[in-house]
Short mmCIF file of C-alpha atoms in Angstrom, two decimals:
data_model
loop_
_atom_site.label_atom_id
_atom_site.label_comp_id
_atom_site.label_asym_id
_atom_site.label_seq_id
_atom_site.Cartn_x
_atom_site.Cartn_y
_atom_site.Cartn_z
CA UNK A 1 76.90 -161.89 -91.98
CA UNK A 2 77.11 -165.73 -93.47
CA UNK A 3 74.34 -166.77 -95.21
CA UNK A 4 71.53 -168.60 -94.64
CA UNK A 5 71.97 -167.08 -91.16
CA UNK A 6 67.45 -168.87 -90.26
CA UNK A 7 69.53 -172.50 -90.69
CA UNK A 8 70.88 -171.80 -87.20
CA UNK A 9 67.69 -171.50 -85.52
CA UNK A 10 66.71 -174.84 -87.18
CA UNK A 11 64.92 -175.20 -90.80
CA UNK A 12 62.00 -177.98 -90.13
CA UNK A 13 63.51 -179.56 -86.63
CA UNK A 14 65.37 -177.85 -84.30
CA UNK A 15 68.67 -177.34 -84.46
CA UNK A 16 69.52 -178.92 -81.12
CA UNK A 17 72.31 -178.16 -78.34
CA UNK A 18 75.64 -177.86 -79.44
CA UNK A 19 77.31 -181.23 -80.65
CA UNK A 20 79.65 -181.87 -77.66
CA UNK A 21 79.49 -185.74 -77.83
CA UNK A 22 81.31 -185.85 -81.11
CA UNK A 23 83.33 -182.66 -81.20
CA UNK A 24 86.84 -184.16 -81.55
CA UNK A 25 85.54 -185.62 -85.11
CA UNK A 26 84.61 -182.00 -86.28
CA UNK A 27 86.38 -179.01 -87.32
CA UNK A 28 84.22 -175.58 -85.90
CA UNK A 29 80.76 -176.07 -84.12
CA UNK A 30 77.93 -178.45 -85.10
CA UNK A 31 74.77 -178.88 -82.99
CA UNK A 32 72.74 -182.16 -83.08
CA UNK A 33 69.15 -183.04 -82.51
CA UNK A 34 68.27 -186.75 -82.38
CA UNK A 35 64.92 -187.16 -83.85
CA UNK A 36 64.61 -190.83 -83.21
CA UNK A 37 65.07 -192.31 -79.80
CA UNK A 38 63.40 -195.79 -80.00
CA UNK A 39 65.18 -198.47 -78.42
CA UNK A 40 64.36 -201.42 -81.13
CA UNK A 41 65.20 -199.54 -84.45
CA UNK A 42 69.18 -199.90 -85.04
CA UNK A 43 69.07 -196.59 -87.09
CA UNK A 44 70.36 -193.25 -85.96
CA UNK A 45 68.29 -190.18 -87.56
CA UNK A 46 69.74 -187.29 -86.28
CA UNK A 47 69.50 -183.24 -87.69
CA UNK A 48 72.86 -182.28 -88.10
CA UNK A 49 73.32 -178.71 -88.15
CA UNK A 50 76.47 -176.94 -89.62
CA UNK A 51 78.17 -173.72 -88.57
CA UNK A 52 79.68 -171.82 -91.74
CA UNK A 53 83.11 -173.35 -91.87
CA UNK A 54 82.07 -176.32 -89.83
CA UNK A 55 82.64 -179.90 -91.53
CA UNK A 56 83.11 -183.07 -89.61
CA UNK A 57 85.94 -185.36 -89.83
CA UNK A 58 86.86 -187.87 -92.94
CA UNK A 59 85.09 -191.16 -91.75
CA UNK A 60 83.64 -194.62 -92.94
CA UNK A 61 80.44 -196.39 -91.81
CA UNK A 62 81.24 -200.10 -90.86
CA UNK A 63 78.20 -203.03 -91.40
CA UNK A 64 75.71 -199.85 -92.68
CA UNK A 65 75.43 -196.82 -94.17
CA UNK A 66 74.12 -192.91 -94.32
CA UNK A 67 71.75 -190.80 -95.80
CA UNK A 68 72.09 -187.37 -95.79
CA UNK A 69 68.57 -185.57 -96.75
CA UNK A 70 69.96 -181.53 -97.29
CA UNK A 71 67.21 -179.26 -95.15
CA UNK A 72 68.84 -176.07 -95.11
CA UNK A 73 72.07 -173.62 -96.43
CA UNK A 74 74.57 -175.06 -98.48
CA UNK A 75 77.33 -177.62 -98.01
CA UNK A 76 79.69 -179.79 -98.89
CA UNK A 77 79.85 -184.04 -99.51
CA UNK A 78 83.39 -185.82 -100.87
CA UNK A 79 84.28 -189.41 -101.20
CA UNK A 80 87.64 -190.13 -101.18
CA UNK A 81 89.24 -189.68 -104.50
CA UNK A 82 85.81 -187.62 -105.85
CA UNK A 83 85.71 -184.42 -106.05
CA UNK A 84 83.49 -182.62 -103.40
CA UNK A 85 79.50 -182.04 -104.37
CA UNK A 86 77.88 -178.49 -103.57
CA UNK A 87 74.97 -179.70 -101.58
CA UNK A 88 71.74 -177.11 -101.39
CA UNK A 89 68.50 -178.06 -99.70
CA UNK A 90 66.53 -181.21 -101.53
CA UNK A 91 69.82 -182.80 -102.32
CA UNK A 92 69.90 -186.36 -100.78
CA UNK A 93 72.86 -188.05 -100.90
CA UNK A 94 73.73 -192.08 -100.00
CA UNK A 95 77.11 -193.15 -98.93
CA UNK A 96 77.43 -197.30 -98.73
CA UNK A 97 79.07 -199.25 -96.27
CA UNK A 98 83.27 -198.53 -96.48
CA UNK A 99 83.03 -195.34 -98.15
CA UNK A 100 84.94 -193.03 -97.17
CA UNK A 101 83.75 -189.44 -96.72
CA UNK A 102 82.93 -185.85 -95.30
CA UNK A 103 80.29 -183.79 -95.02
CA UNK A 104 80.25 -179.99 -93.79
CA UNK A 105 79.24 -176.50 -94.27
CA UNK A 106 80.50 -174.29 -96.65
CA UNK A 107 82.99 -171.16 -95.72
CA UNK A 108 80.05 -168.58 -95.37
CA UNK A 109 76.88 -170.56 -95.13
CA UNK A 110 74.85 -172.28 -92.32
CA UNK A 111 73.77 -176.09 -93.41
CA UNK A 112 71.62 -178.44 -92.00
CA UNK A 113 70.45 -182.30 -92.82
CA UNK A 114 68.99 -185.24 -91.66
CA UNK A 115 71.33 -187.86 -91.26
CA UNK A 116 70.34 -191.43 -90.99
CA UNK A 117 73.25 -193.65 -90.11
CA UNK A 118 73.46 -197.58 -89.36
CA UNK A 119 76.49 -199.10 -88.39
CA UNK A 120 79.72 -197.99 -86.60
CA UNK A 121 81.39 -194.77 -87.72
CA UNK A 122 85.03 -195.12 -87.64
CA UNK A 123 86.60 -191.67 -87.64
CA UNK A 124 89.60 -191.05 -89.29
CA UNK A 125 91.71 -187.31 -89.32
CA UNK A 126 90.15 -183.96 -90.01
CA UNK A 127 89.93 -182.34 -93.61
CA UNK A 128 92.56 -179.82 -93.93
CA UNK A 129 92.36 -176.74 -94.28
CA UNK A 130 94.27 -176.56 -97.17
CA UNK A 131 92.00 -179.11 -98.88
CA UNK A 132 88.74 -177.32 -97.42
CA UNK A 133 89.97 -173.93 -98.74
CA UNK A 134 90.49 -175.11 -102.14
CA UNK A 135 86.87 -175.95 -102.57
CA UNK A 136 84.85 -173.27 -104.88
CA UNK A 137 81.18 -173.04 -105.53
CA UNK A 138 80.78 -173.79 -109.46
#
């Protein structure tokens, strides 16, 4: 059994249906629950939940940014040319515009965060799994 096994039925919002929209830019199954849905606020807040295994695509936000509040399990955050961050709940992490970066689930956990996202994602080819499998809890 993976652990953190409650993530999946969503920690303090749901976990939302599966994450169909943007499956091409991940690697295993995410769901997605948008959380804000007004019309006149240009920011996305979203929760993002995380399969164990599960990471989205390398990818860059254009004219904005993300903010990645950790809710739930443990995960995963790398910039390009940084070496990835273990992310547990609590951890918030802030990527600036033209970073590059990913952002998944670890090999045997559920994870979940909020994600709050302005500007255009450009999305770029998948994490290997050669790179994925090389990252070790410290």
């Amino acid at each position: 059994m993976a652990k953190n096994e409650n993530v999946k039925n969503g920690v303090i919002f749901p976990a939302g249906p599966k994450n169909d929209a943007y499956a091409k830019y991940f690697v295993g199954q995410s769901y997605l629950q948008g959380l804000v849905n007004d019309p006149d606020v240009n920011v996305g807040v979203g929760n993002v939940t995380f399969e164990p295994g599960c990471r989205n695509n390398w990818h860059i936000h254009h004219n904005g940014f993300q903010i990645l509040l950790v809710t739930g399990g443990e995960g995963w955050y790398q910039e390009e040319g940084k070496p990835a961050q273990h992310l547990v709940p609590g951890d918030v992490v802030v990527t600036h515009d033209g970073i590059k970066h990913w952002h998944g689930a670890t090999k045997d956990s559920w994870f979940s965060l909020i994600a709050i996202t302005a500007g255009t994602p450009e999305w770029l080819e998948p994490v290997s799994d050669e790179q994925y499998d090389k990252l070790e809890v410290k």
